[in-house]
XYZ file of C-alpha atoms in Angstrom:
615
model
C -25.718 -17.457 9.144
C -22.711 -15.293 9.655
C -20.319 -17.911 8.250
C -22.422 -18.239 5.295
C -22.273 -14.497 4.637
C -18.962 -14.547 5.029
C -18.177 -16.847 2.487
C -20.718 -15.060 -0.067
C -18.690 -11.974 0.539
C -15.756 -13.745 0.138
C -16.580 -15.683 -3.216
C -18.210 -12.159 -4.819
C -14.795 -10.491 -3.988
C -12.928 -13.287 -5.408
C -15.044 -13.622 -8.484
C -14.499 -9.248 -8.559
C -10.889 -10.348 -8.887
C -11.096 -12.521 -11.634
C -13.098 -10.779 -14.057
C -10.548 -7.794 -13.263
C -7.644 -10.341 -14.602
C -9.613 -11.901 -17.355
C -11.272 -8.949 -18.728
C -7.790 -7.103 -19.784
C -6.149 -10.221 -21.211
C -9.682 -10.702 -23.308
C -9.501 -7.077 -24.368
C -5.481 -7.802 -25.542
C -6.342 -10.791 -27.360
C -9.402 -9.332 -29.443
C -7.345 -6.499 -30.220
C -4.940 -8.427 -31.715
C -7.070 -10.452 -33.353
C -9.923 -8.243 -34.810
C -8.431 -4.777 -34.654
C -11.002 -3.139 -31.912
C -11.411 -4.096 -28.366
C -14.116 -5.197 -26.176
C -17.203 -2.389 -25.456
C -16.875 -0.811 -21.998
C -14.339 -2.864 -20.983
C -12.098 -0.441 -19.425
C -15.263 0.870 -17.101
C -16.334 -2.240 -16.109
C -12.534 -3.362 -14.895
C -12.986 0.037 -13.197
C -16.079 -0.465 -11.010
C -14.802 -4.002 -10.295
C -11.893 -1.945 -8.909
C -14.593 -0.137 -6.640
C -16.037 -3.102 -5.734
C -12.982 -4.711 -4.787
C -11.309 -2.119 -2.984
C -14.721 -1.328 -0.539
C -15.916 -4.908 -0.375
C -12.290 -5.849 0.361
C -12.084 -3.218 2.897
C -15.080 -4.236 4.849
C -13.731 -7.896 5.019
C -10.656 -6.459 6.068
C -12.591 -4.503 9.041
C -14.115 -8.212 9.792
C -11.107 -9.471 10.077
C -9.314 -6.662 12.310
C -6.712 -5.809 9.440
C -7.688 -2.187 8.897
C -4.730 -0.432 8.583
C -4.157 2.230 11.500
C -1.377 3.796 13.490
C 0.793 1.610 15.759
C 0.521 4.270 18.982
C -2.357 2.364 20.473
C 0.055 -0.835 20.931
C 1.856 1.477 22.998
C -0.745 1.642 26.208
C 0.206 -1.262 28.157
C -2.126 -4.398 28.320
C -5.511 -3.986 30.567
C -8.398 -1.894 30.716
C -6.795 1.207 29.746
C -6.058 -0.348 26.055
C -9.327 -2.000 26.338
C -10.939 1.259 27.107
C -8.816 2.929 23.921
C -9.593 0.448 21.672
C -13.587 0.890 22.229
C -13.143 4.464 22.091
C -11.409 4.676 18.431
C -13.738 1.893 17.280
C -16.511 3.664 18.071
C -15.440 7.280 16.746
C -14.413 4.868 13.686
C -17.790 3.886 13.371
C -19.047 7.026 13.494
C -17.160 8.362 10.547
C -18.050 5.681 8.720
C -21.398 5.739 9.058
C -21.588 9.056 8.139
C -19.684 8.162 4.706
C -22.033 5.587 3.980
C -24.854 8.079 4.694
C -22.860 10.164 2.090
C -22.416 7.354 -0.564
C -26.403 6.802 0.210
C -26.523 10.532 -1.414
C -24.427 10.256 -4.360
C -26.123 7.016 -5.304
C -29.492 8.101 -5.105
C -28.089 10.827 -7.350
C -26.578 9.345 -9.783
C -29.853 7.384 -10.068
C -31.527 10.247 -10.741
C -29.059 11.177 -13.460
C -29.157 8.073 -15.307
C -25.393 8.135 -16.457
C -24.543 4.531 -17.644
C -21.190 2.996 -17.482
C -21.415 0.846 -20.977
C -23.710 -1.973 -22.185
C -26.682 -0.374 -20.723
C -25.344 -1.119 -17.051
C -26.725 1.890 -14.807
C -23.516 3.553 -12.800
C -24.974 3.275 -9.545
C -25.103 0.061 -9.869
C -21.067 0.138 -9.880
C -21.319 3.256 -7.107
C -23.309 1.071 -4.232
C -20.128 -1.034 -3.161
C -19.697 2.465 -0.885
C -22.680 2.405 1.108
C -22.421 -1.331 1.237
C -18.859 -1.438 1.984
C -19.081 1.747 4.472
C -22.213 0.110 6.139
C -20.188 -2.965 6.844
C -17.318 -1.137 8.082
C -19.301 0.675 10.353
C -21.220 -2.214 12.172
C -18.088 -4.202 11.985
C -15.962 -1.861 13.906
C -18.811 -1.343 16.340
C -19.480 -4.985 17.025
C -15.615 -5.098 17.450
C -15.034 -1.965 19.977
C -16.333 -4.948 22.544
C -13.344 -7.664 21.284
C -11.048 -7.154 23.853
C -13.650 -7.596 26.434
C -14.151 -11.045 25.595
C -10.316 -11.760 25.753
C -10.723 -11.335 29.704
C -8.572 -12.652 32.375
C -8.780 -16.723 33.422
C -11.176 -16.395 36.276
C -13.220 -12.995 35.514
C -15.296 -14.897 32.144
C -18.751 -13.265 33.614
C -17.229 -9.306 34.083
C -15.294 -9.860 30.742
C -18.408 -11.125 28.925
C -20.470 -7.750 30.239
C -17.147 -5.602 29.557
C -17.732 -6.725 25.964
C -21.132 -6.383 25.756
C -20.726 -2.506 27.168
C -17.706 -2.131 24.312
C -20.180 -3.332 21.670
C -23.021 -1.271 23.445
C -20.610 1.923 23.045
C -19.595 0.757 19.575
C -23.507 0.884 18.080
C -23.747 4.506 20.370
C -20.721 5.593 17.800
C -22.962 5.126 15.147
C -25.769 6.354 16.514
C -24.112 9.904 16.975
C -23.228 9.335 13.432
C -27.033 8.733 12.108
C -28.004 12.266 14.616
C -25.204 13.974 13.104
C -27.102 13.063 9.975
C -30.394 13.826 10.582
C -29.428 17.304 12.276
C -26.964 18.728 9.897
C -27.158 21.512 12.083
C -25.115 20.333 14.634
C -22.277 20.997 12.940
C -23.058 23.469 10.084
C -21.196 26.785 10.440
C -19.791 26.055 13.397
C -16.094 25.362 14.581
C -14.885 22.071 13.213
C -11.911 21.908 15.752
C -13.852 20.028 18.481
C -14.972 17.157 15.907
C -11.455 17.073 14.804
C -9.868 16.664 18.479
C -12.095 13.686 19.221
C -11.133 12.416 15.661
C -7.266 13.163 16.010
C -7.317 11.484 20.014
C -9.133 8.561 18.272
C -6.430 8.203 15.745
C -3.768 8.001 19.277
C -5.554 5.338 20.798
C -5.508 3.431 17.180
C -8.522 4.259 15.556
C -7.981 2.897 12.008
C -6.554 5.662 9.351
C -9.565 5.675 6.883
C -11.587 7.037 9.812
C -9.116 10.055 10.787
C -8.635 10.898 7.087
C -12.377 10.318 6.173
C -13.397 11.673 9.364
C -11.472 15.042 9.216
C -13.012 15.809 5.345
C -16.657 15.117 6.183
C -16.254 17.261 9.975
C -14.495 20.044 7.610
C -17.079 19.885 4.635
C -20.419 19.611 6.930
C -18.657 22.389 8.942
C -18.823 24.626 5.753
C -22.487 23.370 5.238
C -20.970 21.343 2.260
C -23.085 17.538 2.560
C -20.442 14.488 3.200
C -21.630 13.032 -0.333
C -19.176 15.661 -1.904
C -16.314 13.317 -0.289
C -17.862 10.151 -2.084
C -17.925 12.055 -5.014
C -14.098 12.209 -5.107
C -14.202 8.432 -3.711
C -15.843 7.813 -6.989
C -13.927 9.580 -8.824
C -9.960 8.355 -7.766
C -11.510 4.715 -7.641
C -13.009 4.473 -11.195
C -9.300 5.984 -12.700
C -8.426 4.328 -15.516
C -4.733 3.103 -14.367
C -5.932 2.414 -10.381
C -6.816 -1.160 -11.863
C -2.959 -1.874 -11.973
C -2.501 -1.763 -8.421
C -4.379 -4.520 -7.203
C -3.705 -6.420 -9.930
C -0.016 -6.345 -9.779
C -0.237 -6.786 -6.050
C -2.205 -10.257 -6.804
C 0.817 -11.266 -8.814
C 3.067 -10.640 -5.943
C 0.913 -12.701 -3.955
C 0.911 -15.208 -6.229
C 4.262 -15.481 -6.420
C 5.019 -15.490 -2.424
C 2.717 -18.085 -1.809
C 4.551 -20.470 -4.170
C 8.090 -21.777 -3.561
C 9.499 -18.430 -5.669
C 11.547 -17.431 -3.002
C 13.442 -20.768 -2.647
C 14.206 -20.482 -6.363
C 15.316 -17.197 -6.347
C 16.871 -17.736 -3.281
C 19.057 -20.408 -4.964
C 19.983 -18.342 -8.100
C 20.759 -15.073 -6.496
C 22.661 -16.993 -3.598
C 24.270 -18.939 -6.600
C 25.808 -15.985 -8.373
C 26.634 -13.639 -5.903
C 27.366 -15.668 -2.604
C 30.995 -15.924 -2.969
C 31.648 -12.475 -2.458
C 32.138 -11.575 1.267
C 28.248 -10.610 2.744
C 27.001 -12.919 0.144
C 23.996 -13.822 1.498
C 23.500 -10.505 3.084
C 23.374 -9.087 -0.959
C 21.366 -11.974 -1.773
C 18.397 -11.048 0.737
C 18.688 -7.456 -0.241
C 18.084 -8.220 -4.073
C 15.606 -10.672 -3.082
C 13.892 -8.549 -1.126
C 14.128 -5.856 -3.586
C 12.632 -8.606 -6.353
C 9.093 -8.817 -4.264
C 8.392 -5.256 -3.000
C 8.211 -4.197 -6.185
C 5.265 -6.107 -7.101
C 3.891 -5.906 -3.852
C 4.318 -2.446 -2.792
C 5.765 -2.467 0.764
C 2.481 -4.152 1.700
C 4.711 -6.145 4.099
C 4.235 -9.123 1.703
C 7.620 -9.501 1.561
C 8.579 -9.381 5.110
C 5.800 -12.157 5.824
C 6.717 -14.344 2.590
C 10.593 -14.485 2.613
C 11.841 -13.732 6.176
C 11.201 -17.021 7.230
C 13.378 -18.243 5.190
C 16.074 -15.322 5.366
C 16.171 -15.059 8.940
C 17.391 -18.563 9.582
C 20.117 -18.319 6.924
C 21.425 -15.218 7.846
C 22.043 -16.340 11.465
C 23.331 -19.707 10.877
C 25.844 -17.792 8.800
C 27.331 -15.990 11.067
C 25.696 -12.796 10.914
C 24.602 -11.016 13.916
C 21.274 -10.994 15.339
C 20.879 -7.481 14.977
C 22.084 -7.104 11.783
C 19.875 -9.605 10.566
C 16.900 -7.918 11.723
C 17.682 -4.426 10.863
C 18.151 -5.797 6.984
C 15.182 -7.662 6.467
C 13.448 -4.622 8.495
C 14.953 -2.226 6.228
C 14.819 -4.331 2.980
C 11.007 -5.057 3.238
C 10.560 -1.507 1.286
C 13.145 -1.292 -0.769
C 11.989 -1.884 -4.364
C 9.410 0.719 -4.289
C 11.150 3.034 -7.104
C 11.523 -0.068 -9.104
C 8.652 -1.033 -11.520
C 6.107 -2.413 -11.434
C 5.988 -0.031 -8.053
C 2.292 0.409 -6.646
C 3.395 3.583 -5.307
C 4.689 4.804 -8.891
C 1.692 3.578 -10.517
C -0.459 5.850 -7.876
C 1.865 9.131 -8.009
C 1.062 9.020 -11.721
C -2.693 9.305 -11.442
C -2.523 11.904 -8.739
C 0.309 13.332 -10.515
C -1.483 13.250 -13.622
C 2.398 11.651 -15.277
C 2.588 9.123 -17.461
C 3.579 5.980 -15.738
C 5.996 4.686 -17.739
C 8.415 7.754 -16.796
C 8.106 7.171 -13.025
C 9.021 3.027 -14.151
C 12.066 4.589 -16.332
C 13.200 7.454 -13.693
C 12.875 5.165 -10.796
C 15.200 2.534 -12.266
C 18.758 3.783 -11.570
C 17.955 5.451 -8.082
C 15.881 2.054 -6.978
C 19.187 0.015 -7.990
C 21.082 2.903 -5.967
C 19.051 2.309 -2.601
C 19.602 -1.465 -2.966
C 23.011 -1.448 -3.924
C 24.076 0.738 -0.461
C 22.334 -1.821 1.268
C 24.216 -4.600 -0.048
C 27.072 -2.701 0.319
C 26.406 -2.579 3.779
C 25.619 -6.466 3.938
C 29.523 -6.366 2.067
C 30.950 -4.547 5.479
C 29.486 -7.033 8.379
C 30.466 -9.651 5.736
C 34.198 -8.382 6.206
C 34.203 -7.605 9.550
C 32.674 -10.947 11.121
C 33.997 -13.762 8.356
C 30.446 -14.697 7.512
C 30.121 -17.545 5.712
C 30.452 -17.753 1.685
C 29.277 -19.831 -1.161
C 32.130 -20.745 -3.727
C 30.716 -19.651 -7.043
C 30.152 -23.153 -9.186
C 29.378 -22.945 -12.701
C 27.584 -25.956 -12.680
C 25.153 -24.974 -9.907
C 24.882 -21.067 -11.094
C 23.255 -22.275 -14.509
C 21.134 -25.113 -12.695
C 19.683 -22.586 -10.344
C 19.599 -19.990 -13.107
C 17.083 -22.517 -15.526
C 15.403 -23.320 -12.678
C 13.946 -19.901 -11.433
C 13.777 -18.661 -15.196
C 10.168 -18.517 -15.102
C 10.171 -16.185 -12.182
C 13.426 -14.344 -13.582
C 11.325 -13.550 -16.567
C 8.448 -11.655 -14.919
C 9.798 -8.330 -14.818
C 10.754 -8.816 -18.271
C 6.992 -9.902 -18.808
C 5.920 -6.074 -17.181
C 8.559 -3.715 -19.447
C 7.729 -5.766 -22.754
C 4.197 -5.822 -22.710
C 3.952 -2.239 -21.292
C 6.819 -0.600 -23.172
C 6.031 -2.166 -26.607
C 2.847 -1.119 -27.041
C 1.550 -4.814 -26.771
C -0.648 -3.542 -23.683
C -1.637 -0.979 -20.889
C -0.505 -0.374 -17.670
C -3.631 -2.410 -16.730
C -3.499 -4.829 -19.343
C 0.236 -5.737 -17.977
C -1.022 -5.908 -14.606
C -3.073 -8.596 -15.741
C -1.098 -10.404 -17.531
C 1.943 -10.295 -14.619
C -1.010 -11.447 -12.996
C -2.203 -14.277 -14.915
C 1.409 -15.183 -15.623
C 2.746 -15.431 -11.785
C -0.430 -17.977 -11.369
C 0.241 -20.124 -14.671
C 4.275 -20.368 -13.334
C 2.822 -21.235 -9.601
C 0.054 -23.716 -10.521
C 0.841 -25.249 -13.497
C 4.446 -25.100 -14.236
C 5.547 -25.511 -10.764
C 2.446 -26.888 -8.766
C 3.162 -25.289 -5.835
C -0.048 -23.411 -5.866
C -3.193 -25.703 -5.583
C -6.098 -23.202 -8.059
C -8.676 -25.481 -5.885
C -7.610 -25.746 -2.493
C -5.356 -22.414 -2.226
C -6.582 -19.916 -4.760
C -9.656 -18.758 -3.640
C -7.658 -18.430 -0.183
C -4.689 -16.369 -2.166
C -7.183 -14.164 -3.707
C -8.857 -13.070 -0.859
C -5.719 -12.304 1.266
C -5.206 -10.525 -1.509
C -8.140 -8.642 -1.714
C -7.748 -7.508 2.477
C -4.924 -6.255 1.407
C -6.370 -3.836 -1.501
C -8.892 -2.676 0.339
C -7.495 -1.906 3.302
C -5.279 0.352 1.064
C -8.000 1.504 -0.947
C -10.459 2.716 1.619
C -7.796 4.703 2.645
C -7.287 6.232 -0.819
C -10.805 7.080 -1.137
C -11.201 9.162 1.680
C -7.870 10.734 1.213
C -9.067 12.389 -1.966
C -12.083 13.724 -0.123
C -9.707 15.641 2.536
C -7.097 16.233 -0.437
C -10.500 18.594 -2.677
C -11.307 20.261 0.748
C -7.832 21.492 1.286
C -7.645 22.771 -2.713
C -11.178 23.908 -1.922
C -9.552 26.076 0.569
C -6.986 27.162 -1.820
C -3.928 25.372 0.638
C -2.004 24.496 -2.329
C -1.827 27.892 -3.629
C -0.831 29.697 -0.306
C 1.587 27.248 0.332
C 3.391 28.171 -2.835
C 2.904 31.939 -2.053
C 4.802 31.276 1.111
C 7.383 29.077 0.239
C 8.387 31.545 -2.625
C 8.605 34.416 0.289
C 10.382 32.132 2.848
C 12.755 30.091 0.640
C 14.598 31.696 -2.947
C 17.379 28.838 -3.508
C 16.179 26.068 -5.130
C 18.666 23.724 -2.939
C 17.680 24.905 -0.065
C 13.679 24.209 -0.953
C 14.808 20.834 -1.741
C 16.125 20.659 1.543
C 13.418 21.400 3.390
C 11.324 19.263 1.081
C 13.112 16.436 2.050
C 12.560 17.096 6.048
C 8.683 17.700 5.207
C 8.627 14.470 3.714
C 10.148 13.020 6.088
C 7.730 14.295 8.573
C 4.735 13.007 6.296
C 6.222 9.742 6.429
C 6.551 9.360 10.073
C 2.561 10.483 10.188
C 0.987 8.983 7.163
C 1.106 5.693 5.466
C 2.600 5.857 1.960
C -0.699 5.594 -0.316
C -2.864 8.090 1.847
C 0.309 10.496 1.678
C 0.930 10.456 -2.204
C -3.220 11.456 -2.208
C -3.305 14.028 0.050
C 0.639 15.589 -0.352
C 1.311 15.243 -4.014
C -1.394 18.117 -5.121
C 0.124 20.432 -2.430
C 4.061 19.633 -3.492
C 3.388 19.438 -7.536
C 2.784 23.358 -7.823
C 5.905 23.652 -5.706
C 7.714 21.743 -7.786
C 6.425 23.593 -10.823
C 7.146 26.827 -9.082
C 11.113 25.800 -8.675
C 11.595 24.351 -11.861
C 11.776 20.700 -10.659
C 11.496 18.136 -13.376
C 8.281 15.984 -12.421
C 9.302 12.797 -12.545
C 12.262 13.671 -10.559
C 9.890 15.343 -8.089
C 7.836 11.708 -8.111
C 11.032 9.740 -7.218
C 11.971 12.054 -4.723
C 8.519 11.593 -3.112
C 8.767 8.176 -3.152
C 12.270 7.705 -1.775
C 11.306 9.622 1.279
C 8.537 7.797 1.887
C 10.516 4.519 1.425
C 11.520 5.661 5.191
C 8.356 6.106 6.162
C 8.060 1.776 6.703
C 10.755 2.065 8.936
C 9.650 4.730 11.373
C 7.373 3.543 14.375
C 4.051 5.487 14.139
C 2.883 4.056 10.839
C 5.940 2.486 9.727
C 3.933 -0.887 8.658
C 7.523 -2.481 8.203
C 8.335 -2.269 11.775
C 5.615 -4.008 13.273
C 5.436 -6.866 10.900
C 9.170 -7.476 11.243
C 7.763 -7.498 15.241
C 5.035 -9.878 14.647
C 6.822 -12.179 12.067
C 10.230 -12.306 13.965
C 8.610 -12.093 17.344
C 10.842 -8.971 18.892
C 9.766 -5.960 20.902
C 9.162 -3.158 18.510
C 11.763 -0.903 20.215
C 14.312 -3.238 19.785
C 13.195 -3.996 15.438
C 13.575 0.016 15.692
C 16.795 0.009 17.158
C 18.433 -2.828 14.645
C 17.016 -0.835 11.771
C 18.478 2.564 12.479
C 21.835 1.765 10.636
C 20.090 0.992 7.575
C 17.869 3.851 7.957
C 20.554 6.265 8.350
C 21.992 4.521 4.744
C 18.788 5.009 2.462
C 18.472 8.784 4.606
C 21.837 9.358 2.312
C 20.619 7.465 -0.574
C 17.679 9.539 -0.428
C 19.908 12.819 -0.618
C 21.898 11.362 -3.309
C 18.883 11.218 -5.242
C 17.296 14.353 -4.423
C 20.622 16.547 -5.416
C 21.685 14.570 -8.444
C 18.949 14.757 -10.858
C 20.404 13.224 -13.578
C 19.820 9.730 -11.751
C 16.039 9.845 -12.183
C 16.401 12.065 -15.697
C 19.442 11.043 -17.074
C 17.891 7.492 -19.037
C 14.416 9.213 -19.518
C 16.158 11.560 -21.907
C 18.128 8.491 -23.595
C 14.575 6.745 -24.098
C 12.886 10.133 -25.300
C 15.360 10.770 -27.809
């Protein structure tokens, strides 16, 4: 019975997916063809988006892929981390049921309101993937606080199988305390939030997952204030049903799409081709590389997981050293991310309220800058140790060139549909999307659409929601702290603290820093980009240049060890102590820590060919 749900959840998802790609290449071609697009097409590709992102999230809570922070994997093996892990799963699945409880509200209200979102379609029909999704979440995480019972010690199968049975038990009493803190509101109504938000915060420690401390802290805050937790789901709503959002998980399908195929071998071949001959070739090579599928896939780690297999190897039987070779393909994972078609571009813009196509244009010369010092880099251990090189052959440069054309082309396929009017940012996401699976399955055949597409999709679609479940919430906190008028006092005391507009740039740069140490990259740009844009206003800071500044600190942010999401999967997929991937990637970090300030106090970089293309 569970199996078969499974799979139902897993084919509505995957069907979600495809009417998001098909829908925006139907619109383009009608358009073309009769002059006016399809009714309500945009809204529907939205709620799909919503359905997606919370169905996807509660299959990645099934799965144990929610993101969190990494400081639980720091208690040592045993019952300690056994008793951790059912304590944040159950304060997790307390939060969440209380956001389902709120989603309950806003759907029974929007019910009452009758609002429609085209063809006669009611909009909470769109609006209950967030109970639904929540719901899951919550009995997921509870029925998981027992897991690591069940992994018990050879000998001890009876104590471990009551040890999970008492996680699970204290799992389902999280949610319980979530359904009283529903039904007596006055629990927590006008009174301190602080010791909701300790329990929360020491949660979060032990590795509670990050939707829960974000969501957690905004409905503790709100119900503190007497405010009801469905004003959170109203902002859920709200960021989720944005009419660029659909980009992101359609371009990240495309980078799936293309690391599940042989892409990287091709490009592999070209780049080493053309640029191994210089000393560090293949060094340069993985940074470009590298560079070519983060920037589809949005430091989801993709790229680590689809291309280091095949890096690691080469660099080493090379001649490069261990530790070099780790720290690069560490470090490289997130570089990309100011190149389009960047997920974390496309996201500043709707919080940033920018159009996107800036952020692609701004983030083009300082995105070749951060990969270019990295190569350089891979240039200097070339010299020193007398790595291997690859003569340059004319012969085998073209070969390899007309062989990975197709995938050469793609970013080409992004700029001209999006830049010449042809399409919108969504409509090019989805037709990156359907192009990366027509040059996988049908040009190449190394995707199988029956036997590996459905699989693709829904790796995929983990992926998405675990990002977007954090997004949701995010927003929630993010209207409680302008609620609270936050972004406005900040500016009033930054202005009375700091008069130089280098020096606030400065200390920008450490704050961000600091954010990307605590926060993963997509929950940061919700809740810190309202609370830096009026800074940025209030100093004169271009706002695109402000965006790629964000950004390019929080490109660090995958390399640091609390949330750094590059760290751990470099751990995982290389198999190496954490401490030690931290240690090989410190040189590189150090390099994009100056590329970053090279950036920040040279403007023209990010401005200089916006005002060429504006002209």
């Amino acid at each position: 019975m569970i199996a078969l749900f499974s799979a139902l959840e897993d084919g509505i998802a995957a069907l979600a997916l495809a009417a998001m790609v098909a829908l925006p290449l139907a619109e383009i071609v009608i358009r073309r063809l009769f002059g006016v697009g399809i009714p309500g097409s945009g809204p529907f590709v939205q709620h799909l988006t919503l359905w997606i992102g919370f169905l996807g999230a509660a299959i990645a809570a099934r799965e144990g892929k929610l993101l969190s922070l990494a400081t639980g994997t720091f208690i040592p093996p045993g019952r300690v981390r056994e008793a951790a892990t059912t304590f944040a799963s159950a304060v997790a699945a307390c939060m969440a049921t209380i956001l389902a409880w709120g989603a309950v509200q806003l759907v029974l209200s929007e019910r009452e309101a009758g609002a429609i979102i085209a063809a006669g379609v009611p909009a909470w029909v769109g609006q209950l993937a967030l109970p639904i999704g929540f719901a899951l979440i919550a009995l997921r995480l509870a029925w998981k606080a027992g897991g690591a019972g069940r992994t018990g010690r050879a000998g001890r199968a009876g104590e471990a199988g009551w040890a999970g049975w008492a996680g699970r038990g204290f799992g389902f009493l999280g949610i319980a305390v979530g359904l009283a803190l529903i039904r007596y509101p006055g629990l927590l109504e006008h009174r301190p939030a602080w010791p909701g938000l300790l329990v929360v915060f020491v949660a979060a420690a032990l590795g509670a997952p990050i939707f829960a401390i974000l969501g957690g802290a905004a409905v503790l805050l709100f119900m503190s204030d007497g405010v009801t937790p469905a004003t959170v789901l109203i902002e859920t709503y709200s960021l989720s049903v944005s009419p660029t959002l659909p980009a992101i998980p359609l371009f990240t399908l495309a980078g799936f799409i293309l690391a599940e195929g042989h892409a990287s071998a091709r490009l592999l071949r070209v780049f080493r081709a053309w640029f191994g001959w210089i000393p560090g070739g293949t060094a340069v090579v993985c940074a470009i590389l590298c560079t070519f599928f983060t920037a589809f896939t949005g430091g989801s780690g993709v790229t680590i997981l689809a291309v280091g297999g095949v890096l690691f190897p080469a660099l080493l039987k090379e001649g490069y050293r261990d530790q070099f070779s780790l720290g690069l393909l560490t470090t490289s994972g997130s570089l990309g991310l100011l190149l389009p078609p960047s997920l974390p571009l496309i996201l500043y813009a709707v919080v940033a309220q920018i159009p996107i196509e800036d952020l692609f244009i701004g983030g083009l010369l300082p995105g070749i800058l951060l990969t270019a010092m990295i190569a350089a880099w891979g240039v200097r251990e070339g010299m020193l140790f007398a790595t291997a090189r690859h003569p340059f052959r004319r012969n085998e440069a073209l070969a390899s060139l007309w062989a990975a054309k197709w995938e050469l082309a793609t970013p080409v396929v992004v700029i001209i549909s999006m830049f010449s009017g042809l399409a919108t940012a969504v409509e090019a996401a989805a037709l990156t999307a359907c192009y990366a699976l027509l040059i996988q399955a049908v040009v190449h055949r190394d995707l199988s659409i029956r036997r590996d597409l459905i699989r693709v999709f829904i790796e995929c679609v983990v992926v998405i929601g675990g990002v977007l479940v954090i997004l949701g919430v995010a927003v929630g906190l993010t209207n409680y702290l302008v609620g609270v008028q936050l972004p406005a006092k900040l500016v009033s005391w930054v202005q009375a603290h700091i008069e130089s507009k280098i020096a606030f740039l400065l200390a920008l740069n450490v704050f961000l820093l600091m954010v990307g140490w605590l926060m993963e990259i997509f929950a940061a740009i919700v809740v810190v980009v309202p609370l830096i844009v009026p800074l940025g206003t209030a100093f004169g800071i271009n706002p695109v240049h402000l965006g790629i500044i964000f950004v390019a600190n929080l490109e660090l942010g995958f390399l640091t060890p609390l949330v750094g999401i590059n760290i751990f999967l470099a751990s995982y997929r290389f198999k190496r102590p954490v401490l030690e991937v931290c240690r090989a990637a410190l040189p590189f970090m150090a390099i994009l820590a100056i590329g970053v300030l090279v950036i920040t106090y040279v403007p023209w970089l990010t401005t200089g060919l916006l005002e060429i293309w504006n002209r």
